[in-house]
Short mmCIF file of C-alpha atoms in Angstrom, two decimals:
data_model
loop_
_atom_site.label_atom_id
_atom_site.label_comp_id
_atom_site.label_asym_id
_atom_site.label_seq_id
_atom_site.Cartn_x
_atom_site.Cartn_y
_atom_site.Cartn_z
CA UNK A 1233 -0.25 20.83 -18.39
CA UNK A 1234 1.99 17.84 -17.74
CA UNK A 1235 0.49 14.92 -15.85
CA UNK A 1236 1.44 14.58 -12.18
CA UNK A 1237 3.93 11.80 -11.50
CA UNK A 1238 4.38 9.44 -8.57
CA UNK A 1239 7.37 7.38 -7.49
CA UNK A 1240 6.08 4.05 -6.15
CA UNK A 1241 8.64 2.56 -3.72
CA UNK A 1242 8.52 -1.06 -2.49
CA UNK A 1243 6.03 -1.39 -5.32
CA UNK A 1244 5.33 -5.14 -5.30
CA UNK A 1245 3.10 -5.95 -8.29
CA UNK A 1246 1.47 -2.54 -8.60
CA UNK A 1247 -1.77 -2.43 -6.60
CA UNK A 1248 -0.99 1.05 -5.29
CA UNK A 1249 0.45 2.11 -8.64
CA UNK A 1250 -2.74 1.26 -10.53
CA UNK A 1251 -4.80 3.51 -8.27
CA UNK A 1252 -2.54 6.48 -8.98
CA UNK A 1253 -2.64 5.67 -12.70
CA UNK A 1254 -6.44 5.62 -12.70
CA UNK A 1255 -6.40 9.06 -11.07
CA UNK A 1256 -4.23 10.45 -13.89
CA UNK A 1257 -0.69 10.04 -12.54
CA UNK A 1258 2.31 8.82 -14.48
CA UNK A 1259 3.89 6.05 -12.40
CA UNK A 1260 7.44 4.78 -11.87
CA UNK A 1261 7.95 1.79 -9.61
CA UNK A 1262 10.88 0.37 -7.66
CA UNK A 1263 11.15 -2.97 -5.87
CA UNK A 1264 14.03 -5.24 -4.95
CA UNK A 1265 12.36 -8.27 -6.54
CA UNK A 1266 11.76 -8.96 -10.20
CA UNK A 1267 8.20 -7.87 -10.95
CA UNK A 1268 7.48 -8.73 -14.60
CA UNK A 1269 3.76 -8.09 -14.16
CA UNK A 1270 4.23 -4.56 -12.83
CA UNK A 1271 2.20 -2.56 -15.38
CA UNK A 1272 4.29 0.65 -15.47
CA UNK A 1273 7.89 1.85 -15.79
CA UNK A 1274 9.96 -0.13 -13.30
CA UNK A 1275 13.40 -0.07 -11.67
CA UNK A 1276 14.62 -3.21 -9.96
CA UNK A 1277 16.79 -2.46 -6.95
CA UNK A 1278 16.93 -1.44 -3.32
CA UNK A 1279 14.19 1.18 -2.90
CA UNK A 1280 16.05 3.25 -0.29
CA UNK A 1281 19.28 3.29 -2.27
CA UNK A 1282 17.32 4.31 -5.36
CA UNK A 1283 15.51 7.10 -3.51
CA UNK A 1284 18.78 8.35 -2.02
CA UNK A 1285 20.34 8.49 -5.48
CA UNK A 1286 17.37 10.38 -6.92
CA UNK A 1287 17.61 12.93 -4.09
CA UNK A 1288 21.39 13.31 -4.42
CA UNK A 1289 21.26 13.83 -8.18
CA UNK A 1290 18.20 16.07 -8.08
CA UNK A 1291 16.24 13.67 -10.30
CA UNK A 1292 13.63 13.43 -7.55
CA UNK A 1293 12.32 16.80 -8.72
CA UNK A 1294 10.64 15.19 -11.70
CA UNK A 1295 8.07 13.65 -9.35
CA UNK A 1296 5.00 15.25 -7.83
CA UNK A 1297 4.48 12.73 -5.02
CA UNK A 1298 6.19 9.69 -3.50
CA UNK A 1299 4.32 6.62 -2.29
CA UNK A 1300 6.15 4.07 -0.12
CA UNK A 1301 5.06 0.74 1.36
CA UNK A 1302 8.20 -0.20 3.34
CA UNK A 1303 8.52 -3.66 4.92
CA UNK A 1304 7.60 -3.73 8.60
CA UNK A 1305 6.98 -7.40 9.28
CA UNK A 1306 8.36 -7.03 12.80
CA UNK A 1307 5.27 -5.00 13.78
CA UNK A 1308 2.63 -6.33 11.44
CA UNK A 1309 -0.38 -7.72 13.32
CA UNK A 1310 -0.19 -11.20 11.77
CA UNK A 1311 3.57 -11.47 12.24
CA UNK A 1312 3.48 -10.20 15.82
CA UNK A 1313 0.83 -12.78 16.72
CA UNK A 1314 2.77 -15.60 15.08
CA UNK A 1315 6.04 -14.55 16.72
CA UNK A 1316 4.43 -14.37 20.15
CA UNK A 1317 2.74 -17.77 19.84
CA UNK A 1318 5.97 -19.40 18.65
CA UNK A 1319 8.28 -17.62 21.09
CA UNK A 1320 10.20 -15.95 18.28
CA UNK A 1321 12.01 -12.66 18.49
CA UNK A 1322 12.12 -9.68 16.15
CA UNK A 1323 13.74 -11.23 13.10
CA UNK A 1324 11.94 -9.18 10.45
CA UNK A 1325 12.76 -5.92 8.75
CA UNK A 1326 11.38 -2.55 9.82
CA UNK A 1327 12.23 0.04 7.19
CA UNK A 1328 9.60 2.63 8.12
CA UNK A 1329 11.93 5.04 9.95
CA UNK A 1330 14.72 5.12 7.33
CA UNK A 1331 12.10 5.49 4.61
CA UNK A 1332 10.54 8.48 6.35
CA UNK A 1333 13.95 10.06 6.88
CA UNK A 1334 14.68 9.97 3.15
CA UNK A 1335 11.18 11.11 2.22
CA UNK A 1336 11.56 14.12 4.50
CA UNK A 1337 14.88 14.87 2.83
CA UNK A 1338 13.30 14.64 -0.62
CA UNK A 1339 11.24 17.78 -0.03
CA UNK A 1340 8.24 16.20 -1.78
CA UNK A 1341 4.78 15.35 -0.46
CA UNK A 1342 4.58 11.66 0.35
CA UNK A 1343 2.43 8.75 1.48
CA UNK A 1344 3.66 5.91 3.72
CA UNK A 1345 1.38 2.85 3.75
CA UNK A 1346 1.25 0.12 6.40
CA UNK A 1347 -1.20 -2.63 7.36
CA UNK A 1348 -2.88 -2.62 10.75
CA UNK A 1349 -0.38 -3.40 13.47
CA UNK A 1350 2.27 -1.69 15.55
CA UNK A 1351 4.17 0.09 12.79
CA UNK A 1352 5.25 3.50 14.01
CA UNK A 1353 3.47 5.74 11.55
CA UNK A 1354 0.87 8.45 12.02
CA UNK A 1355 -2.51 7.10 11.00
CA UNK A 1356 -3.54 10.19 9.07
CA UNK A 1357 -5.81 7.97 6.97
CA UNK A 1358 -7.27 4.54 7.58
CA UNK A 1359 -8.97 2.95 4.59
CA UNK A 1360 -11.03 -0.20 4.30
CA UNK A 1361 -12.49 -2.18 1.42
CA UNK A 1362 -16.02 -1.54 2.61
CA UNK A 1363 -15.52 2.17 1.84
CA UNK A 1364 -15.24 1.22 -1.83
CA UNK A 1365 -17.66 -1.69 -2.05
CA UNK A 1366 -14.87 -4.28 -2.34
CA UNK A 1367 -14.94 -7.95 -1.43
CA UNK A 1368 -12.09 -7.55 1.08
CA UNK A 1369 -11.75 -5.49 4.25
CA UNK A 1370 -7.94 -5.15 4.07
CA UNK A 1371 -7.53 -2.22 6.48
CA UNK A 1372 -4.55 -0.03 5.64
CA UNK A 1373 -3.10 3.02 7.41
CA UNK A 1374 -1.42 5.94 5.68
CA UNK A 1375 0.91 8.65 6.96
CA UNK A 1376 0.80 11.80 4.84
CA UNK A 1377 3.86 14.02 4.61
CA UNK A 1378 3.63 17.68 3.56
CA UNK A 1379 -0.09 17.51 2.84
CA UNK A 1380 -3.29 16.59 4.63
CA UNK A 1381 -6.87 15.56 3.95
CA UNK A 1382 -9.93 14.97 6.13
CA UNK A 1383 -10.39 11.37 7.24
CA UNK A 1384 -13.37 9.65 5.58
CA UNK A 1385 -15.98 7.95 7.74
CA UNK A 1386 -15.45 4.23 8.29
CA UNK A 1387 -18.72 2.43 7.42
CA UNK A 1388 -20.01 -0.50 9.40
CA UNK A 1389 -18.92 -3.84 8.00
CA UNK A 1390 -21.72 -5.86 6.40
CA UNK A 1391 -20.70 -9.15 7.97
CA UNK A 1392 -17.83 -11.57 8.50
CA UNK A 1393 -14.74 -12.43 6.51
CA UNK A 1394 -15.34 -15.92 5.14
CA UNK A 1395 -13.30 -18.71 6.67
CA UNK A 1396 -12.29 -20.56 9.80
CA UNK A 1397 -11.31 -18.66 12.93
CA UNK A 1398 -10.78 -20.19 16.39
CA UNK A 1399 -12.37 -23.43 15.21
CA UNK A 1400 -15.52 -21.76 13.89
CA UNK A 1401 -16.38 -21.39 10.19
CA UNK A 1402 -18.25 -18.24 9.19
CA UNK A 1403 -19.55 -17.20 5.83
CA UNK A 1404 -19.67 -13.57 4.84
CA UNK A 1405 -19.42 -10.96 2.10
CA UNK A 1406 -15.62 -10.62 2.35
CA UNK A 1407 -12.81 -13.02 1.51
CA UNK A 1408 -9.49 -13.43 3.34
CA UNK A 1409 -6.83 -12.37 0.84
CA UNK A 1410 -3.89 -13.96 2.67
CA UNK A 1411 -2.55 -17.43 3.34
CA UNK A 1412 -3.91 -20.74 2.04
CA UNK A 1413 -6.68 -23.09 3.09
CA UNK A 1414 -9.23 -22.61 5.83
CA UNK A 1415 -11.71 -20.93 3.50
CA UNK A 1416 -9.24 -18.28 2.39
CA UNK A 1417 -9.62 -16.74 -1.04
CA UNK A 1418 -8.45 -18.38 -4.23
CA UNK A 1419 -6.40 -16.41 -6.73
CA UNK A 1420 -9.45 -15.64 -8.86
CA UNK A 1421 -11.45 -14.59 -5.80
CA UNK A 1422 -8.67 -12.21 -4.70
CA UNK A 1423 -8.45 -10.73 -8.18
CA UNK A 1424 -12.20 -10.10 -8.25
CA UNK A 1425 -12.42 -8.84 -4.66
CA UNK A 1426 -9.64 -6.24 -5.10
CA UNK A 1427 -10.22 -5.40 -8.81
CA UNK A 1428 -6.70 -6.57 -9.73
CA UNK A 1429 -6.45 -8.31 -13.10
CA UNK A 1430 -2.83 -7.96 -14.25
CA UNK A 1431 -1.23 -10.50 -11.88
CA UNK A 1432 -2.27 -14.01 -10.93
CA UNK A 1433 0.65 -14.61 -8.56
CA UNK A 1434 -0.69 -15.62 -5.16
CA UNK A 1435 2.06 -13.92 -3.16
CA UNK A 1436 1.64 -10.65 -5.05
CA UNK A 1437 -2.12 -10.64 -4.51
CA UNK A 1438 -1.83 -11.33 -0.79
CA UNK A 1439 0.45 -8.28 -0.43
CA UNK A 1440 -1.44 -5.95 -2.76
CA UNK A 1441 -3.20 -2.72 -1.88
CA UNK A 1442 -6.55 -2.49 -3.68
CA UNK A 1443 -6.16 0.24 -6.33
CA UNK A 1444 -9.32 1.95 -5.08
CA UNK A 1445 -7.40 3.08 -1.98
CA UNK A 1446 -4.68 4.96 -3.80
CA UNK A 1447 -7.07 6.26 -6.44
CA UNK A 1448 -8.98 7.93 -3.59
CA UNK A 1449 -5.72 9.24 -2.10
CA UNK A 1450 -4.50 10.54 -5.46
CA UNK A 1451 -7.73 12.42 -6.14
CA UNK A 1452 -7.67 13.87 -2.63
CA UNK A 1453 -4.06 14.99 -3.14
CA UNK A 1454 -4.80 16.65 -6.47
CA UNK A 1455 -7.85 18.39 -5.01
CA UNK A 1456 -5.77 19.64 -2.08
CA UNK A 1457 -3.08 20.93 -4.43
CA UNK A 1458 -5.61 22.74 -6.59
CA UNK A 1459 -7.08 24.43 -3.51
CA UNK A 1460 -3.62 25.58 -2.41
CA UNK A 1461 -2.86 27.22 -5.75
CA UNK A 1462 -6.39 28.52 -6.42
#
C-alpha cells in the first residue's frame, strides 16, 4: 500500500506537517515565504494559486488530504483586541472563505485550521496543548471537510500561562509562545513546550501548530477512512 499524502497549505515552518509525517503521511508544503527549515518537500508560492493549478491540472488527485492554515489576522483574537484598542480598522487578510471554496472544488477531504477568534469556520474540533501534555495551551479550531470525528474532551487546565497580564505576574505550567518580554517564552522554551526542534526562528515558532495536534487529526482521519472501507 502507498502511504497517504497530505498537501500542507500556508505551511509556515512545518508544525502541522510534522504531525502528519509522524502519523505516516507523505507531506508536501506550500507557503508564500521562503521556508528553508521546512523539513519536507516544499513549493514556494501563493498557496491559493498553487491549489487552483493542482485542481485544474488534476494533479490534486495524488493527495489523500489537504490541510490549510489560511491567514485570518482580521479576526484573530489578539489582532482584534489590538485593533480595537488602537482604533484601527480591518487592514489584515482573511483568506478563509476563498480557501474553503477551492478546497470544496478539490473534491478531497480537508482540514482548515484557525486560532481562537472570530474566523468564520465550523469548530468541528478544538484542540489544546493540555490534551497532549504540552507546555503551551495554544487553542486551535479545525473545520473538517468531507469527513468527521468525535470531539475529544477538553481537560481542565492545570494552572496559569506564565507571564504578566493586566499588571499582575503569574507563574504556571504553560509558557506564552507569542510576542517578546513580559515573561513570554524564549526560543528554547517554545521549542521544548511544543516539541519543535527543526527551527529556531522566533516568528516561525510563535505561529506554529504543535505537531501533536495534527498527529492526532491524522490518526483520526486514517481510522475514519479504514472504518468506511471496512
